[in-house]
XYZ file of C-alpha atoms in Angstrom:
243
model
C 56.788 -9.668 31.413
C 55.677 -12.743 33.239
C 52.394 -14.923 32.506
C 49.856 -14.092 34.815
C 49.278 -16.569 37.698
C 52.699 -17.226 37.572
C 53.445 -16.156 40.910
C 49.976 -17.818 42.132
C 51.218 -21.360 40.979
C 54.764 -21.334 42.399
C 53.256 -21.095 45.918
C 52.678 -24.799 45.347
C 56.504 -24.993 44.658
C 55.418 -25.255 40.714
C 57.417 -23.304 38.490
C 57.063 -22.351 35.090
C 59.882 -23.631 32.344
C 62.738 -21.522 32.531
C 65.712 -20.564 31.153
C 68.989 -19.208 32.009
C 68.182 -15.685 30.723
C 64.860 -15.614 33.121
C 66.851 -17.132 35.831
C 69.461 -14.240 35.925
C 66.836 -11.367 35.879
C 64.883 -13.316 38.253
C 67.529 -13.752 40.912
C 69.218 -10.253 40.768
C 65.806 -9.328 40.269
C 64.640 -10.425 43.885
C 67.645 -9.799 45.420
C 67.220 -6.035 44.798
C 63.514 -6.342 45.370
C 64.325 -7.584 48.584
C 67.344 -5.609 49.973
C 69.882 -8.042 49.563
C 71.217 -5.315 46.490
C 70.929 -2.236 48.064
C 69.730 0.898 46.372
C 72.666 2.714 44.942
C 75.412 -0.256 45.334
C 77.419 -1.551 42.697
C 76.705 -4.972 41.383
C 79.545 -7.328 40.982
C 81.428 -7.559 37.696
C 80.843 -9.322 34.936
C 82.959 -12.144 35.541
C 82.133 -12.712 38.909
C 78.457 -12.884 38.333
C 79.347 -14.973 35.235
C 80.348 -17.651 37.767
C 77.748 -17.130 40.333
C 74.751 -18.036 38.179
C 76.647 -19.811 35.466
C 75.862 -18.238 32.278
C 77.514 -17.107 29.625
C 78.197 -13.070 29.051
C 75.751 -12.462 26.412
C 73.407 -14.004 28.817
C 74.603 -12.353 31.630
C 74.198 -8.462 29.485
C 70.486 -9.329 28.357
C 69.623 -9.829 31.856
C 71.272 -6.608 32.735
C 69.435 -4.788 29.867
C 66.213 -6.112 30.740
C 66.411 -5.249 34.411
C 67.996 -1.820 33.098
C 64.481 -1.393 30.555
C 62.468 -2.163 34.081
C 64.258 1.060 35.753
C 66.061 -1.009 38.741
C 69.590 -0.947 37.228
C 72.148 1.507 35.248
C 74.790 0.366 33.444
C 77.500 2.826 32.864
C 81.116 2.086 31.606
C 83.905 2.207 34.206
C 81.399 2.625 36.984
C 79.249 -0.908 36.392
C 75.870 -1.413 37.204
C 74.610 0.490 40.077
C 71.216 -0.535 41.562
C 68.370 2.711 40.966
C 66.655 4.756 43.168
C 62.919 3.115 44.180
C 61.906 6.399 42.304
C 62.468 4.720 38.943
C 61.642 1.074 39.260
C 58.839 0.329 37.106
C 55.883 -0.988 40.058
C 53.812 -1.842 36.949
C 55.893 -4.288 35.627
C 54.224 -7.610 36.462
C 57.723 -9.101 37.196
C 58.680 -6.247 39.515
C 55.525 -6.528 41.377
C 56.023 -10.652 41.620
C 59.672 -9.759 43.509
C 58.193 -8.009 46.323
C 56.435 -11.547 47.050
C 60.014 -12.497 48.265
C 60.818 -8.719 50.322
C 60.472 -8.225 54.202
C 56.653 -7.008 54.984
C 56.091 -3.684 54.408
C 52.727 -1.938 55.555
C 53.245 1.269 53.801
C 53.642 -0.721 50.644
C 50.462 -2.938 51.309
C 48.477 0.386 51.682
C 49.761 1.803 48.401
C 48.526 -1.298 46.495
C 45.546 -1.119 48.070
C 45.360 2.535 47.402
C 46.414 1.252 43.512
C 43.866 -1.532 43.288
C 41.240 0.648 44.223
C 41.867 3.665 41.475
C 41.914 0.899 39.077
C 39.755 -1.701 39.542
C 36.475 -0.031 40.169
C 36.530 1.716 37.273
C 36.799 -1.692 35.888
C 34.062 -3.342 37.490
C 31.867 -0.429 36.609
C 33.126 -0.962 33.034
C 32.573 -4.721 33.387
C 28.834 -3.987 34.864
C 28.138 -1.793 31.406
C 29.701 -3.503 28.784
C 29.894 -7.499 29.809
C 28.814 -9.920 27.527
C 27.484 -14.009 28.128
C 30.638 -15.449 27.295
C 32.671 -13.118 29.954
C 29.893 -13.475 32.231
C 30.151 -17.754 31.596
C 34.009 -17.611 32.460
C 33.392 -15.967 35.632
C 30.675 -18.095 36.696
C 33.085 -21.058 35.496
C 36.090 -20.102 37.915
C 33.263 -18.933 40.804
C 32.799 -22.294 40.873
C 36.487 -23.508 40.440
C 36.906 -21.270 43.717
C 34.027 -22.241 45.628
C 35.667 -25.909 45.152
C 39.100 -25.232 45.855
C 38.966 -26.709 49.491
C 41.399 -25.794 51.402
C 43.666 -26.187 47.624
C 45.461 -22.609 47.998
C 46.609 -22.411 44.120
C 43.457 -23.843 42.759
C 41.581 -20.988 44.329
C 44.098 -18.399 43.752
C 44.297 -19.288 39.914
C 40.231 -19.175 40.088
C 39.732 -15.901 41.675
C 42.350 -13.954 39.604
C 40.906 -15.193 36.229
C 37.563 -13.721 37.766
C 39.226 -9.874 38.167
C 41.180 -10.634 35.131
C 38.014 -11.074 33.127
C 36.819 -8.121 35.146
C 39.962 -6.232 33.459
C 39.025 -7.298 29.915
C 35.519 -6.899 29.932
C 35.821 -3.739 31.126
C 36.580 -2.059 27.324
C 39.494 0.192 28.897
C 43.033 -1.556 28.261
C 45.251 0.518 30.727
C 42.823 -0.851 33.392
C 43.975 -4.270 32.574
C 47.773 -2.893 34.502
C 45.900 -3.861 37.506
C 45.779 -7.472 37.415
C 49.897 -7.758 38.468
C 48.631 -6.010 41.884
C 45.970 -8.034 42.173
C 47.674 -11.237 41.886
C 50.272 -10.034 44.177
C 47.855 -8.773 47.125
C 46.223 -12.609 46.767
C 49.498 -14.207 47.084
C 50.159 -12.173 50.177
C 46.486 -12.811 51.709
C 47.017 -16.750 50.744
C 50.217 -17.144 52.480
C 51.541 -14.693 54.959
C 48.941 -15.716 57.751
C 47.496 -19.023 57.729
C 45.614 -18.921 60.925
C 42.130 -18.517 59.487
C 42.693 -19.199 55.874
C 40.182 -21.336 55.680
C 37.515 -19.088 56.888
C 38.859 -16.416 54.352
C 38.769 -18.493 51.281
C 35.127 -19.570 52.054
C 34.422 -15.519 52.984
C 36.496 -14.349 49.677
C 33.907 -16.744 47.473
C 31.349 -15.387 48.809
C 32.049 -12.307 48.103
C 33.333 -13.279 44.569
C 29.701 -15.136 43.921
C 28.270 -11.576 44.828
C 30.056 -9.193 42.727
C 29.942 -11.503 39.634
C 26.236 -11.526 39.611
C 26.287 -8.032 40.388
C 27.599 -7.743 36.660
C 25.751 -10.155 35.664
C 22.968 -8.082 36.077
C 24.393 -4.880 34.948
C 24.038 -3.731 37.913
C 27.055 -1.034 38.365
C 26.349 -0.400 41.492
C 26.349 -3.374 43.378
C 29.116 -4.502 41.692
C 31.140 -1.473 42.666
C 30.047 -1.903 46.241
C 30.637 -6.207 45.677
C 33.929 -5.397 44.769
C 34.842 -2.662 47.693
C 33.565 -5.414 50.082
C 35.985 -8.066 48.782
C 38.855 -5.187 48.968
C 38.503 -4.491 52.601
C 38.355 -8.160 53.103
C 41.878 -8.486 51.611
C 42.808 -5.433 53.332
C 42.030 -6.683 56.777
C 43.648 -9.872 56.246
C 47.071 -8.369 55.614
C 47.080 -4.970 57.935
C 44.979 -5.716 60.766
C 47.179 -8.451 61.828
């Protein structure tokens, strides 16, 4: 699992601390997200990869277990580690989701987050709308204005707006609802940084429609905060599919 926002804050180029194990998974990681480790090819063998990223072979096996635990690997003896099926990756995984950041667009894919964030998160708005309390309702007004400020700073709003649907997510009372914060944070990145003719006009359009739905649950008001929240959906939608 990766910190949330982490993918938000390395579009500035700013990384989180890591270390050799998280550097592994993260670059065979991406290069399966991405293609470059096809689905059903081998990986190389121990000792070469030992070389290629530099780490030691207890290093080098946690990596492989972890990735292995997140469905996108099997390890067998005499055979090696084979890269799995789609079928089995684990989409939920927040680090799985971060690694198609890095893959060649896909459309289809963009619809079926879409399709994702929808089934989850208005459920959670409703839930936010019924069972929201000041302090939640305080935090959101907090990063509404962190966002509204951003200027044309791409991780300062990012950071701000995903706080907002991850408070959303916990306020909501329904823990399995919280899974869709990873897709969130991904369609955001995509909407910040695949197209940035316009961005300006879609961060100011995006806090609008942030301001809107937060004092939609404010109010209790389910909902307007359901229909607040569709609005800001489509606008993310159109951003990355009707270019």
């Amino acid at each position: 699992m990766i910190e949330a926002g982490s993918l938000i804050r390395s579009l500035s180029g700013r990384h989180a601390a890591r270390n050799f194990h998280t550097f592994v998974i993260n670059e065979i990681g991406r290069a399966i997200v991405s293609g470059a480790f096809p689905v059903g090819s081998v990986l190389a063998s121990d000792a070469v990869m030992m070389e290629q990223y530099g780490v030691s072979r207890t290093v080098l096996r946690e990596a492989v277990k972890t990735l292995e635990a997140k469905g996108l690997v099997e390890a067998r003896p005499k055979v090696g580690t084979r890269v799995s099926p789609r079928s089995r990756w684990n989409f939920f995984d927040s680090q799985v989701l971060a690694w198609h950041f890095h893959a060649p667009d896909d459309p289809h894919f963009f619809e079926n987050l879409f399709e994702v964030r929808a089934a989850l998160e208005v459920p959670a708005i409703e839930g936010a709308a019924r069972h929201r309390t000041a302090e939640h309702v305080r935090l959101m007004k907090y990063w509404l204005h962190q966002a509204a400020t951003s200027g044309d700073g791409v991780e300062q709003f990012g950071l701000a707006t995903l706080e907002i649907h991850s408070i959303i997510a916990e306020s909501a009372h329904n823990t399995l609802l919280r899974s869709v914060v990873g897709v969130v944070e991904l369609l955001l990145a995509l909407a910040l940084t695949r197209d940035r003719s316009g961005l300006s006009d879609y961060m100011h359009q995006a806090s609008v429609r942030l301001e809107v739905m937060v004092l939609a649950v404010e109010k209790g008001d389910v909902e307007a905060a359901r229909v607040a929240l569709e609005a800001a959906m489509l606008l993310d939608r159109e951003r990355l599919l009707a270019r």
